[in-house]
N, CA, C and O atoms as a printed pandas DataFrame, in Angstrom:
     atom_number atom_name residue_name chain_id  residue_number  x_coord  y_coord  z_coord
0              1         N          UNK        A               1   48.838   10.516   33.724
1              2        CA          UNK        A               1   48.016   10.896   32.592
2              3         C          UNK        A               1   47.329   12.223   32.890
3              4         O          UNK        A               1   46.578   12.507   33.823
4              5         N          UNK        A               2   47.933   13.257   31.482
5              6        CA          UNK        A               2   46.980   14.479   32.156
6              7         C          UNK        A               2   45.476   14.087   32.211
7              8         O          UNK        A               2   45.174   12.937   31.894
8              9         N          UNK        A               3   44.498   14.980   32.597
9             10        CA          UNK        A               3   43.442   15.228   32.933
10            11         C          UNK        A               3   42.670   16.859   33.407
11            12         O          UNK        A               3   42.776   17.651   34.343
12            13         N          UNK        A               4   42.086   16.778   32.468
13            14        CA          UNK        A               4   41.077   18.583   33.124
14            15         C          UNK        A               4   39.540   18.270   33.524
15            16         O          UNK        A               4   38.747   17.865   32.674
16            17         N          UNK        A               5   39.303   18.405   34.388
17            18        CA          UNK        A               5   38.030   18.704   34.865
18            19         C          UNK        A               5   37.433   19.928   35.382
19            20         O          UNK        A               5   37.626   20.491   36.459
20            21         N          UNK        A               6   36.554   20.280   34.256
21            22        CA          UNK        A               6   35.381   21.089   34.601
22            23         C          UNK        A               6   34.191   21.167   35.438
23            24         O          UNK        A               6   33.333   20.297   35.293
24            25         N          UNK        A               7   34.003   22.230   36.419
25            26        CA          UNK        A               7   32.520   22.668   37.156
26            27         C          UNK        A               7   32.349   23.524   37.242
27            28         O          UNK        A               7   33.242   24.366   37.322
28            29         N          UNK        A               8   30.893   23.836   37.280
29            30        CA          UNK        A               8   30.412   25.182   37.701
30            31         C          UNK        A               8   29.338   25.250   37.164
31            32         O          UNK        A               8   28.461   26.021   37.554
32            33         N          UNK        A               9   29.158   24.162   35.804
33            34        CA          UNK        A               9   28.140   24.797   34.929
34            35         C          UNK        A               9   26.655   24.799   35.825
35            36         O          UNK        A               9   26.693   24.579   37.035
36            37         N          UNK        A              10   25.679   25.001   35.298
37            38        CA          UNK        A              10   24.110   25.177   35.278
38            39         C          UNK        A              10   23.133   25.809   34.677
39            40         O          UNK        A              10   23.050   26.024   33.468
40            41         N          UNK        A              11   22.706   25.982   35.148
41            42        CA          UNK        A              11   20.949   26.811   34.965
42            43         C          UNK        A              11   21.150   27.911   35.329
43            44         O          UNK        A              11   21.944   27.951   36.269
44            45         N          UNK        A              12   20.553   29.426   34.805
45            46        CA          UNK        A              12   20.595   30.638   34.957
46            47         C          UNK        A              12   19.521   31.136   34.145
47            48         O          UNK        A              12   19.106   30.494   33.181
48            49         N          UNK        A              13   18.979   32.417   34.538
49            50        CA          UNK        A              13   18.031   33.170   33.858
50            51         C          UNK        A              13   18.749   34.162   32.995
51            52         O          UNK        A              13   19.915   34.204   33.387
52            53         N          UNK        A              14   18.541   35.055   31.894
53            54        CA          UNK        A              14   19.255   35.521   31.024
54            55         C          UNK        A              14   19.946   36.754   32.482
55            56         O          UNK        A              14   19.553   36.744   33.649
56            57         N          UNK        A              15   20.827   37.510   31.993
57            58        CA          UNK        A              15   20.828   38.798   33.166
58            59         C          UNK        A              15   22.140   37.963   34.226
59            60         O          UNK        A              15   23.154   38.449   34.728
60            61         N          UNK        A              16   21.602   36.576   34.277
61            62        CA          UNK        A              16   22.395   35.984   35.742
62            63         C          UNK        A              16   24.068   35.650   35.470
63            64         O          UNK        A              16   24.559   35.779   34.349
64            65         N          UNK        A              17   24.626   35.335   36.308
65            66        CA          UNK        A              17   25.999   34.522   36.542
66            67         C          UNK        A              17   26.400   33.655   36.425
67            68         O          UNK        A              17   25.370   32.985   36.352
68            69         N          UNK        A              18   27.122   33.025   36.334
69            70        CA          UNK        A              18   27.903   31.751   36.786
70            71         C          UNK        A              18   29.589   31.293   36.592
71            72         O          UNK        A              18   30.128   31.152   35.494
72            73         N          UNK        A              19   30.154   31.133   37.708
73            74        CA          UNK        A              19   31.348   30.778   37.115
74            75         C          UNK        A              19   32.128   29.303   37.030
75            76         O          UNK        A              19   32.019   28.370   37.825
76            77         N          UNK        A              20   32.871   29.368   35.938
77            78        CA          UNK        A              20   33.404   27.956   35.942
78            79         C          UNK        A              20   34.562   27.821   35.973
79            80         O          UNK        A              20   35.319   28.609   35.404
80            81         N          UNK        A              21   35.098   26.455   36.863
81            82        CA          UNK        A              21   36.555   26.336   37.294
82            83         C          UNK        A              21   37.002   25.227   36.506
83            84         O          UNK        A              21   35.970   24.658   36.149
84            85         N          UNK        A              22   38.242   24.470   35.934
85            86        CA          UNK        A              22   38.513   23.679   35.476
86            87         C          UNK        A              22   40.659   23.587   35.982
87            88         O          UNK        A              22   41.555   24.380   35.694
88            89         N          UNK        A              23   40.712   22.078   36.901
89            90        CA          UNK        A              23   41.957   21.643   37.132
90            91         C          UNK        A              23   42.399   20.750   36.521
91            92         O          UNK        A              23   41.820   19.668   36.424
92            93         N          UNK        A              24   43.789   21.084   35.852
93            94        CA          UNK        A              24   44.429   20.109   35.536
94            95         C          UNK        A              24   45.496   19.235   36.335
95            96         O          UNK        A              24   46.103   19.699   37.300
96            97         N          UNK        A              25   45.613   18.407   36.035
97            98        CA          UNK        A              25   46.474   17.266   36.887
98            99         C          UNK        A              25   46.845   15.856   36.384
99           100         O          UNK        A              25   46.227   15.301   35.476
100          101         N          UNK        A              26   47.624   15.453   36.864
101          102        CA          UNK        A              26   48.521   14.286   36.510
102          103         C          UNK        A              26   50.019   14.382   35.229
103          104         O          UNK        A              26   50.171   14.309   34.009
104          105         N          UNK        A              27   50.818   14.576   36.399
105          106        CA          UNK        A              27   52.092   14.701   35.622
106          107         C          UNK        A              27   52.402   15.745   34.660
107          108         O          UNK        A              27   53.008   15.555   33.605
108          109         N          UNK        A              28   51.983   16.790   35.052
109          110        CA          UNK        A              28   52.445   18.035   34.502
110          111         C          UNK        A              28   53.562   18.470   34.425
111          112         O          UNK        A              28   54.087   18.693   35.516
112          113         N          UNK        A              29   54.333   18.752   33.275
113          114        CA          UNK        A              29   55.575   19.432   33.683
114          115         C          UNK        A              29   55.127   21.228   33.361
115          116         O          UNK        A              29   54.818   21.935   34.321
116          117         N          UNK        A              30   55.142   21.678   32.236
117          118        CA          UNK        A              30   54.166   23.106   32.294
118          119         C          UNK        A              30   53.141   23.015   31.222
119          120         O          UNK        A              30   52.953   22.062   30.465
120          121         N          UNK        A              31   52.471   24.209   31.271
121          122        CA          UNK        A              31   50.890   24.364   30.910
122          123         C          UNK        A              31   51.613   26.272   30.211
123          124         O          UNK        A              31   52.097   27.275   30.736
124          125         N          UNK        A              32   51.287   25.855   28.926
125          126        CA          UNK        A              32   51.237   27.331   28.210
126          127         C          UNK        A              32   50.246   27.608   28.559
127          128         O          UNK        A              32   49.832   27.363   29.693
128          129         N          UNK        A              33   49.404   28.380   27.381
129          130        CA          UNK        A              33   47.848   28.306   27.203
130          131         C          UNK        A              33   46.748   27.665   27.517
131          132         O          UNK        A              33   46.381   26.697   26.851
132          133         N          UNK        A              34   46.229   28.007   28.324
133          134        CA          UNK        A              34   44.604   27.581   29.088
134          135         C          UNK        A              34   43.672   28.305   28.752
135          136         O          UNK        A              34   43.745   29.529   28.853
136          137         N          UNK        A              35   42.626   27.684   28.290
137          138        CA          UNK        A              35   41.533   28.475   27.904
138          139         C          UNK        A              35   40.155   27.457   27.651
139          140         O          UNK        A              35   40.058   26.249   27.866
140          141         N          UNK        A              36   38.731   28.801   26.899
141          142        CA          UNK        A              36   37.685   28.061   27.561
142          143         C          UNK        A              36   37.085   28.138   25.816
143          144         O          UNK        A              36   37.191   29.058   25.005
144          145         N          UNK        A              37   36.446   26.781   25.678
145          146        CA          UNK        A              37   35.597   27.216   24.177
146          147         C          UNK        A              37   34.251   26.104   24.579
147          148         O          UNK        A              37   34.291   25.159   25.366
148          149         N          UNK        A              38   33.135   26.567   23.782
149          150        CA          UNK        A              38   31.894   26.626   23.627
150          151         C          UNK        A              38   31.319   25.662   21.959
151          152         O          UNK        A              38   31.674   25.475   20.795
152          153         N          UNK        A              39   30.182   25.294   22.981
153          154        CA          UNK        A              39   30.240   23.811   21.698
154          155         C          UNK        A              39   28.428   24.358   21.855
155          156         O          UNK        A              39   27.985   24.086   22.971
156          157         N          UNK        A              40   27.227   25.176   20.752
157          158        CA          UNK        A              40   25.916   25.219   21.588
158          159         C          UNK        A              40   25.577   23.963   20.161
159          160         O          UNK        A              40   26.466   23.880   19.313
160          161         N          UNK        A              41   24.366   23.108   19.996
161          162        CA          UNK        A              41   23.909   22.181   19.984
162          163         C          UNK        A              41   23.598   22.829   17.916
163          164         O          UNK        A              41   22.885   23.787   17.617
164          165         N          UNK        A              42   24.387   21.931   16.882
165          166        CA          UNK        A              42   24.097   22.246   15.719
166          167         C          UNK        A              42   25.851   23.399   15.519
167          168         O          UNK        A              42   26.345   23.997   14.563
168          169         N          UNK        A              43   26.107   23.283   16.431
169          170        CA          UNK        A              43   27.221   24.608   15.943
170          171         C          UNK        A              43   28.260   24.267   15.974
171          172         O          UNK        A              43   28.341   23.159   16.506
172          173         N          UNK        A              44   29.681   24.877   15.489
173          174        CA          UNK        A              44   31.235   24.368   15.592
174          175         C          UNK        A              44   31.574   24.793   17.011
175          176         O          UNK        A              44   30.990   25.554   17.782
176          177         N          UNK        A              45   32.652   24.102   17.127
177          178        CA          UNK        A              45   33.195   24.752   18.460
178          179         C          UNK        A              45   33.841   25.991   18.710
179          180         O          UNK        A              45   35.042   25.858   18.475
180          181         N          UNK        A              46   33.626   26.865   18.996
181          182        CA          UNK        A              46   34.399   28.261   19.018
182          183         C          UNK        A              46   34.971   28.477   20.519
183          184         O          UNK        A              46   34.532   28.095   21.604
184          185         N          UNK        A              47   36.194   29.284   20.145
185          186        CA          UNK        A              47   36.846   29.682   21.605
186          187         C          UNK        A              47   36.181   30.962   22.290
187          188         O          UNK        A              47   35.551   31.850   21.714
188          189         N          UNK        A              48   36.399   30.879   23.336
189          190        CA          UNK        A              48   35.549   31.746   23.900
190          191         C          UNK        A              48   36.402   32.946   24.579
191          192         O          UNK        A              48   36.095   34.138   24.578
192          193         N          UNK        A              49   37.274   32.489   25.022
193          194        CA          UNK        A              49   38.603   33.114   26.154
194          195         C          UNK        A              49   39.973   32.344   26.214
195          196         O          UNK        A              49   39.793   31.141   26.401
196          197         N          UNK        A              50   41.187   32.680   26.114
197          198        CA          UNK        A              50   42.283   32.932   26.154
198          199         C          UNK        A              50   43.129   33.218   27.241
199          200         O          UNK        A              50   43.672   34.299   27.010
200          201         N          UNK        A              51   43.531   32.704   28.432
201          202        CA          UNK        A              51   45.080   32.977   28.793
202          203         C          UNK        A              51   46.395   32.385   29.072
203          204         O          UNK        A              51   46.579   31.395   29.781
204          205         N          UNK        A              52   47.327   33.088   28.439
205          206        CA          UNK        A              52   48.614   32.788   28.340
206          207         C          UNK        A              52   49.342   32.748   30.013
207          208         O          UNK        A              52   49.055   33.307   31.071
208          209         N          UNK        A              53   50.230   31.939   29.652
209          210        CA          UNK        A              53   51.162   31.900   31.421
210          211         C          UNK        A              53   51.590   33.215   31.875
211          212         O          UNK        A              53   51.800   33.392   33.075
212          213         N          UNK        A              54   51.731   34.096   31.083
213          214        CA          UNK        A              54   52.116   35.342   32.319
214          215         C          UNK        A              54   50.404   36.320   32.259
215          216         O          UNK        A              54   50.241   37.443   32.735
216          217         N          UNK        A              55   49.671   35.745   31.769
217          218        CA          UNK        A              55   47.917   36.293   32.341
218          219         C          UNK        A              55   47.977   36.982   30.736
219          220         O          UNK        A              55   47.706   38.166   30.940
220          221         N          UNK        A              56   48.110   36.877   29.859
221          222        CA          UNK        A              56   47.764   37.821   28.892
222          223         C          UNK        A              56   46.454   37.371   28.271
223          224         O          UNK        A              56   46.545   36.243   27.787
224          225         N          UNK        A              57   45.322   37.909   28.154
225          226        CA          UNK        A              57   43.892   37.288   27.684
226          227         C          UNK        A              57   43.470   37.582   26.484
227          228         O          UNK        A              57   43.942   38.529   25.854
228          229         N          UNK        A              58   42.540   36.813   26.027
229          230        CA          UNK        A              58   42.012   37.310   24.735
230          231         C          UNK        A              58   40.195   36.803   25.079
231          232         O          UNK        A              58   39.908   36.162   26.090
232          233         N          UNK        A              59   39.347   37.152   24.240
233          234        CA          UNK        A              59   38.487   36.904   24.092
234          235         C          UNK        A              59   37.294   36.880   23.224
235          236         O          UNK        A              59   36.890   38.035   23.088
236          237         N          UNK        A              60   36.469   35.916   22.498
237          238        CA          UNK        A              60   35.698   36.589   21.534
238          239         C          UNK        A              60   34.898   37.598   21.525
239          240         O          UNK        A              60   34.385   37.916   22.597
240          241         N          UNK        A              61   34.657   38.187   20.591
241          242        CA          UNK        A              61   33.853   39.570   20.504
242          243         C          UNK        A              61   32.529   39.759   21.153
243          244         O          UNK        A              61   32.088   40.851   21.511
244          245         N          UNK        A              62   31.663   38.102   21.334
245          246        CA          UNK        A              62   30.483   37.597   21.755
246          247         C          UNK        A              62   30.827   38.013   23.122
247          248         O          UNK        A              62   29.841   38.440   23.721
248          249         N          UNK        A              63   32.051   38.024   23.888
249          250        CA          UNK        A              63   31.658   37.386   25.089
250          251         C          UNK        A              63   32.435   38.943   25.851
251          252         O          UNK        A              63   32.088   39.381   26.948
252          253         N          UNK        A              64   33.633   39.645   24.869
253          254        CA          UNK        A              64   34.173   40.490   25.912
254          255         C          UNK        A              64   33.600   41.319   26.267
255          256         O          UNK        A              64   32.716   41.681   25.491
256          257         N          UNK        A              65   33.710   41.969   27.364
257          258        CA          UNK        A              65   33.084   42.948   28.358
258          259         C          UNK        A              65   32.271   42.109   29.476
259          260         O          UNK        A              65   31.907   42.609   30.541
260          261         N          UNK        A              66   32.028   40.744   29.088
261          262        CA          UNK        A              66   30.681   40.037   30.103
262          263         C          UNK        A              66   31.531   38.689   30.571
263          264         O          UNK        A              66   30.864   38.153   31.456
264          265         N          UNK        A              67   32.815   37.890   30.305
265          266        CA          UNK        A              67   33.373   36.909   30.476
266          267         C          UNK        A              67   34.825   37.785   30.898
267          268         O          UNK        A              67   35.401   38.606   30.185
268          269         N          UNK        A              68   35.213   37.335   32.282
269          270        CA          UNK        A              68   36.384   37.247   32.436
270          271         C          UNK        A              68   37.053   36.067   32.623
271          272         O          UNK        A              68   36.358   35.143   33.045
272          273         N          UNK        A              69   38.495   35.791   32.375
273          274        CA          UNK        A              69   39.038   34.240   32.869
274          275         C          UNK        A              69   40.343   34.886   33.186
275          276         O          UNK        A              69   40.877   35.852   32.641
276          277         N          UNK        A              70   40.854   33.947   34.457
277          278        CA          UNK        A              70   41.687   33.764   35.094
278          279         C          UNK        A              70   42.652   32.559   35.068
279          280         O          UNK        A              70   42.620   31.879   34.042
280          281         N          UNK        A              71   43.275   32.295   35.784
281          282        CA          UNK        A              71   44.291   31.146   36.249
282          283         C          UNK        A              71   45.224   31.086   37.370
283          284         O          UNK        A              71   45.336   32.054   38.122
284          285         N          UNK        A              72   45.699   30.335   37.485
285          286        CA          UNK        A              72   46.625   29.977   39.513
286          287         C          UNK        A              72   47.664   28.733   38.646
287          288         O          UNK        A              72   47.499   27.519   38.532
288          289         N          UNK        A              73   48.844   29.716   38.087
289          290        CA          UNK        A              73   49.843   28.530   38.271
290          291         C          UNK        A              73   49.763   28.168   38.539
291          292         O          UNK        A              73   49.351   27.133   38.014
292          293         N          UNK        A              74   50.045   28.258   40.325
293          294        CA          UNK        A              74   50.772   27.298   41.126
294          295         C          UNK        A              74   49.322   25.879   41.521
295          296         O          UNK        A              74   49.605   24.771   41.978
296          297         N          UNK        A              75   48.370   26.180   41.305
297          298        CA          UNK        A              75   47.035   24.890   41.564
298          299         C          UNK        A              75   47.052   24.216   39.846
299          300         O          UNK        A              75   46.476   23.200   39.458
300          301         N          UNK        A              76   47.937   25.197   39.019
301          302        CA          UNK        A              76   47.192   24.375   37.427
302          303         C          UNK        A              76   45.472   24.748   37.143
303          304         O          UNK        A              76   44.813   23.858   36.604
304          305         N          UNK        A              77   44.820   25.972   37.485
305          306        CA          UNK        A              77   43.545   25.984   37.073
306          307         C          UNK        A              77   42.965   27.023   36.411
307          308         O          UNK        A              77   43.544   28.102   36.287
308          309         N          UNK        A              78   42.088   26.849   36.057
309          310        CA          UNK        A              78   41.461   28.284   34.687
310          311         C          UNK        A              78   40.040   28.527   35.252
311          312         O          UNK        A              78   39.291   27.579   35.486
312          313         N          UNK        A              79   39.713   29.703   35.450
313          314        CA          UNK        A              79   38.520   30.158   35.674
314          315         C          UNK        A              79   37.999   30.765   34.296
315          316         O          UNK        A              79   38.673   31.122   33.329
316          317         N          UNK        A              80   36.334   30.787   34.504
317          318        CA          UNK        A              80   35.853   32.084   34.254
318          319         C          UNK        A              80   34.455   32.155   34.565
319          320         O          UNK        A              80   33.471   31.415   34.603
320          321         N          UNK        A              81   34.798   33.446   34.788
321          322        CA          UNK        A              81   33.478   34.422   35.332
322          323         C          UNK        A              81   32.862   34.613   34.234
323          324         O          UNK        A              81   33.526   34.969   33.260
324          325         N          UNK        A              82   31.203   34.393   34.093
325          326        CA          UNK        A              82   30.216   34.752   33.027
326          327         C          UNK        A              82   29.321   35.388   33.661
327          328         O          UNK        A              82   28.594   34.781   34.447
328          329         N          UNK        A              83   29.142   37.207   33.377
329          330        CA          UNK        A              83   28.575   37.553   33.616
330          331         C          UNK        A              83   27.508   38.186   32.398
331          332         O          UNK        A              83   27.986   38.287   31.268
332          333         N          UNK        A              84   25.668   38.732   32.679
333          334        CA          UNK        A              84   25.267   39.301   32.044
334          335         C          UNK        A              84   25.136   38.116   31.012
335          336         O          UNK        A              84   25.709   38.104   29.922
336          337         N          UNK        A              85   24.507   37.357   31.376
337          338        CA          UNK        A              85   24.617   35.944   30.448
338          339         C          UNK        A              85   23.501   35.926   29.441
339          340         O          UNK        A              85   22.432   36.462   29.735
340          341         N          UNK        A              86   23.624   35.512   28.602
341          342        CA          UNK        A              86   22.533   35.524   27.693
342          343         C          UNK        A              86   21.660   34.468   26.916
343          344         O          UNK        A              86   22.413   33.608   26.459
344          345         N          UNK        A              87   20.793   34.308   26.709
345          346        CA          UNK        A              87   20.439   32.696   26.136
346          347         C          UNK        A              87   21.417   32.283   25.073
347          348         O          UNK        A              87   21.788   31.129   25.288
348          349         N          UNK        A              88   21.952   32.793   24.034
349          350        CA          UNK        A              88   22.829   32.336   22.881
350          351         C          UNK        A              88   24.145   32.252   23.414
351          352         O          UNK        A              88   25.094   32.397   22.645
352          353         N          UNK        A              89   24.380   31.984   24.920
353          354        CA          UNK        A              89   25.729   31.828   25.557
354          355         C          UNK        A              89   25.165   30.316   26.187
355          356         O          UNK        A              89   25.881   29.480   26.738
356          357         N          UNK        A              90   24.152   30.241   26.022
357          358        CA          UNK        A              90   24.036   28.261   25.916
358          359         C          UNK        A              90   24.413   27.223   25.373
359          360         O          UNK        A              90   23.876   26.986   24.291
360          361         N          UNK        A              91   25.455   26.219   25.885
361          362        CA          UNK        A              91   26.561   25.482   25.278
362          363         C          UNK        A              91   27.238   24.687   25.877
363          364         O          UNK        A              91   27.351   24.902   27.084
364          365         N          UNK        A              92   27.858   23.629   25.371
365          366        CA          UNK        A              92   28.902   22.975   26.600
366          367         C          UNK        A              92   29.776   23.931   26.512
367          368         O          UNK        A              92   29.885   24.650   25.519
368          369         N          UNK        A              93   30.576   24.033   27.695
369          370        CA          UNK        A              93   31.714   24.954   27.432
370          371         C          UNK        A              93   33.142   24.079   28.250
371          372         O          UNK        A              93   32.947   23.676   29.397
372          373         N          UNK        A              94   34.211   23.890   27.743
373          374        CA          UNK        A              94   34.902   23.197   27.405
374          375         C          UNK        A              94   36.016   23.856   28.176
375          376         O          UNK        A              94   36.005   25.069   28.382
376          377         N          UNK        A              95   37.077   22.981   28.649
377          378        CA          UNK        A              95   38.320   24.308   29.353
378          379         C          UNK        A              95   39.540   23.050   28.447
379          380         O          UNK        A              95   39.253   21.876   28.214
380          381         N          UNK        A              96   41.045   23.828   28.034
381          382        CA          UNK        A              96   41.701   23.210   27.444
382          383         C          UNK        A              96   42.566   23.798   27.977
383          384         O          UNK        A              96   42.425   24.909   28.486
384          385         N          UNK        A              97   43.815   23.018   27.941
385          386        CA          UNK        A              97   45.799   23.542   28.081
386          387         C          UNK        A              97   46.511   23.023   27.455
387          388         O          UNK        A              97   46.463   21.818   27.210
388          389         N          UNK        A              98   47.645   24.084   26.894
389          390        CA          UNK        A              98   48.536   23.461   25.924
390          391         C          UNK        A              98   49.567   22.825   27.131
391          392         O          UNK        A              98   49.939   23.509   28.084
392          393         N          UNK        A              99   49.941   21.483   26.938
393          394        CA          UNK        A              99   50.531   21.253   28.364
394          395         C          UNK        A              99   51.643   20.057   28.095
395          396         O          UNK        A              99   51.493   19.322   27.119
396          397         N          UNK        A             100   52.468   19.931   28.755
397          398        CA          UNK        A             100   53.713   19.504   28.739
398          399         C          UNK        A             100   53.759   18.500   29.567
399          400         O          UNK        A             100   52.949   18.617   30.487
400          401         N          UNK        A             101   54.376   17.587   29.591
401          402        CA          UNK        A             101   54.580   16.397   30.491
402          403         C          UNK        A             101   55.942   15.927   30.419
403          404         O          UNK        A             101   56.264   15.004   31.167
404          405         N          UNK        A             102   57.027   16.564   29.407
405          406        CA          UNK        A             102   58.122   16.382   29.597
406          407         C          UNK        A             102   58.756   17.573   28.352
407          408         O          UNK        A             102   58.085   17.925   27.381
408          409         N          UNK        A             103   59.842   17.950   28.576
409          410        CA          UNK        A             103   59.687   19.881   28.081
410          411         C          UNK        A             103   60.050   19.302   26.687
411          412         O          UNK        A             103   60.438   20.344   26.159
412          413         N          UNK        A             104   60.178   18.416   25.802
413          414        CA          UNK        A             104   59.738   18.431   24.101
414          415         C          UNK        A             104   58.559   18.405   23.611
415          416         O          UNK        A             104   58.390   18.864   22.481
416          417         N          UNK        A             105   57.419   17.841   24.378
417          418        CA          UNK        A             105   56.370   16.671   24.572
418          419         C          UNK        A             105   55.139   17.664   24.586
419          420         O          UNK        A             105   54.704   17.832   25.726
420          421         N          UNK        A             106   54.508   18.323   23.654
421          422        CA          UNK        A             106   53.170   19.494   24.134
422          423         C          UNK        A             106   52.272   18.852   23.662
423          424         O          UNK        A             106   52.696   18.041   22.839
424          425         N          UNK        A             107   50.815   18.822   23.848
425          426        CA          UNK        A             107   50.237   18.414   23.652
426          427         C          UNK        A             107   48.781   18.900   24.101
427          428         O          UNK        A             107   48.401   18.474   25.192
428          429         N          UNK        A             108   48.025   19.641   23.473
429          430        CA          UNK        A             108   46.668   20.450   23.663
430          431         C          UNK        A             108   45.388   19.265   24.398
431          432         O          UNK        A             108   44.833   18.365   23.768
432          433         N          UNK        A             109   45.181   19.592   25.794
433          434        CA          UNK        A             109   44.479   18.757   26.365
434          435         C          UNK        A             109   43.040   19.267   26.488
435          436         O          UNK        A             109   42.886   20.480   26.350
436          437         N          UNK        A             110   41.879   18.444   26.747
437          438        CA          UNK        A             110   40.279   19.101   26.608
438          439         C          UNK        A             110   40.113   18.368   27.821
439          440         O          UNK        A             110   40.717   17.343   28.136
440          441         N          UNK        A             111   39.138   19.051   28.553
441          442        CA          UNK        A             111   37.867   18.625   29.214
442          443         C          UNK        A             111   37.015   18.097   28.754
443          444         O          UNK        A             111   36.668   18.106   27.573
444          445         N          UNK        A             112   36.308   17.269   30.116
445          446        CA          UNK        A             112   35.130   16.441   29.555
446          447         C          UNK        A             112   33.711   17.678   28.684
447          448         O          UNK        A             112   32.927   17.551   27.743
448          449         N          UNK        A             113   33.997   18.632   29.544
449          450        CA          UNK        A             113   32.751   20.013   29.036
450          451         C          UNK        A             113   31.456   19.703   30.190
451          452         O          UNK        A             113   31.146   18.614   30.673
452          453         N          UNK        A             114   30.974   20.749   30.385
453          454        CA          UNK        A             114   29.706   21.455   31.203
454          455         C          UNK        A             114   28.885   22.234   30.868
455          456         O          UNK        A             114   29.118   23.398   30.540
456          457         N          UNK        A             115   27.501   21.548   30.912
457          458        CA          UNK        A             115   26.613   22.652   30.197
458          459         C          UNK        A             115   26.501   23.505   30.966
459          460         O          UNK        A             115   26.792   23.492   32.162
460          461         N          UNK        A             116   25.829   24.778   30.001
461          462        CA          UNK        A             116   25.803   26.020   30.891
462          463         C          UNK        A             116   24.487   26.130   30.269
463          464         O          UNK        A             116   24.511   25.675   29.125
464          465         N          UNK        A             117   23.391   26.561   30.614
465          466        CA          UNK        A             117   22.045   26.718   29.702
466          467         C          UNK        A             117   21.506   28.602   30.655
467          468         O          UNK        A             117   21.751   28.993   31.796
468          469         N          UNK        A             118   20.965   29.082   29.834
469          470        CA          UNK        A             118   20.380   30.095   29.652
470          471         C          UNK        A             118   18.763   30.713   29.439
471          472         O          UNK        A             118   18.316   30.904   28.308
472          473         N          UNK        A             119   18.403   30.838   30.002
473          474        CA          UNK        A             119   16.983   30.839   29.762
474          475         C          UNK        A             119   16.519   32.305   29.598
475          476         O          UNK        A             119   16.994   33.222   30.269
476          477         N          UNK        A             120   15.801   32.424   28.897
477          478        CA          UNK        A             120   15.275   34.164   28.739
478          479         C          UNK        A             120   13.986   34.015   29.662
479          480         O          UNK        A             120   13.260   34.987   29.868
């Protein structure tokens, strides 16, 4: 049974860092798209960051220049770096993969989510 788990989140002052890792596992055959979206308290869920299997990224307008994300085929995992953080970047933030378990079979998987909170 797939599975993604997220860490990293916490506490930060506006200005600060933090990054978050999220692995997937159990019976993977491949993983398109991995990426990270943001749930803050009263709001829809929006995506935050984007990458495709050969690294191609995207990101919302909120976040580019201050969020990078990554990934490691070969471990199955998605980073990202939040830098220059800001209080309205307070939210669960969520890591997902479009992911395969047998090559007809796709199926868009979520994390449990990690708050990230922000303080001015």
């Amino acid at each position: 049974q797939v599975q993604l788990v997220e860490s990293g989140g916490g506490s930060v002052q506006a200005g600060g860092s933090l990054r978050l890792s999220c692995a997937a596992s159990g019976g993977i055959f491949s993983i398109e798209t991995m990426g990270w979206a943001r749930q803050a308290p009263g709001k829809q869920r929006e995506l935050v960051a984007t990458i495709t299997s050969v690294s191609v990224t995207n990101y919302a307008d909120s976040v580019r220049g201050r969020f990078t994300i990554s990934r490691d085929n070969v471990k199955n995992t998605v980073s990202l770096e939040m830098n220059s953080l800001k209080p309205e970047d307070t939210a669960v933030y969520y890591c997902y993969g479009r992911i395969a378990t047998i090559p007809t079979n796709w199926y868009t998987y979520w994390g449990q989510g990690t708050q990230v909170t922000v303080s001015s």
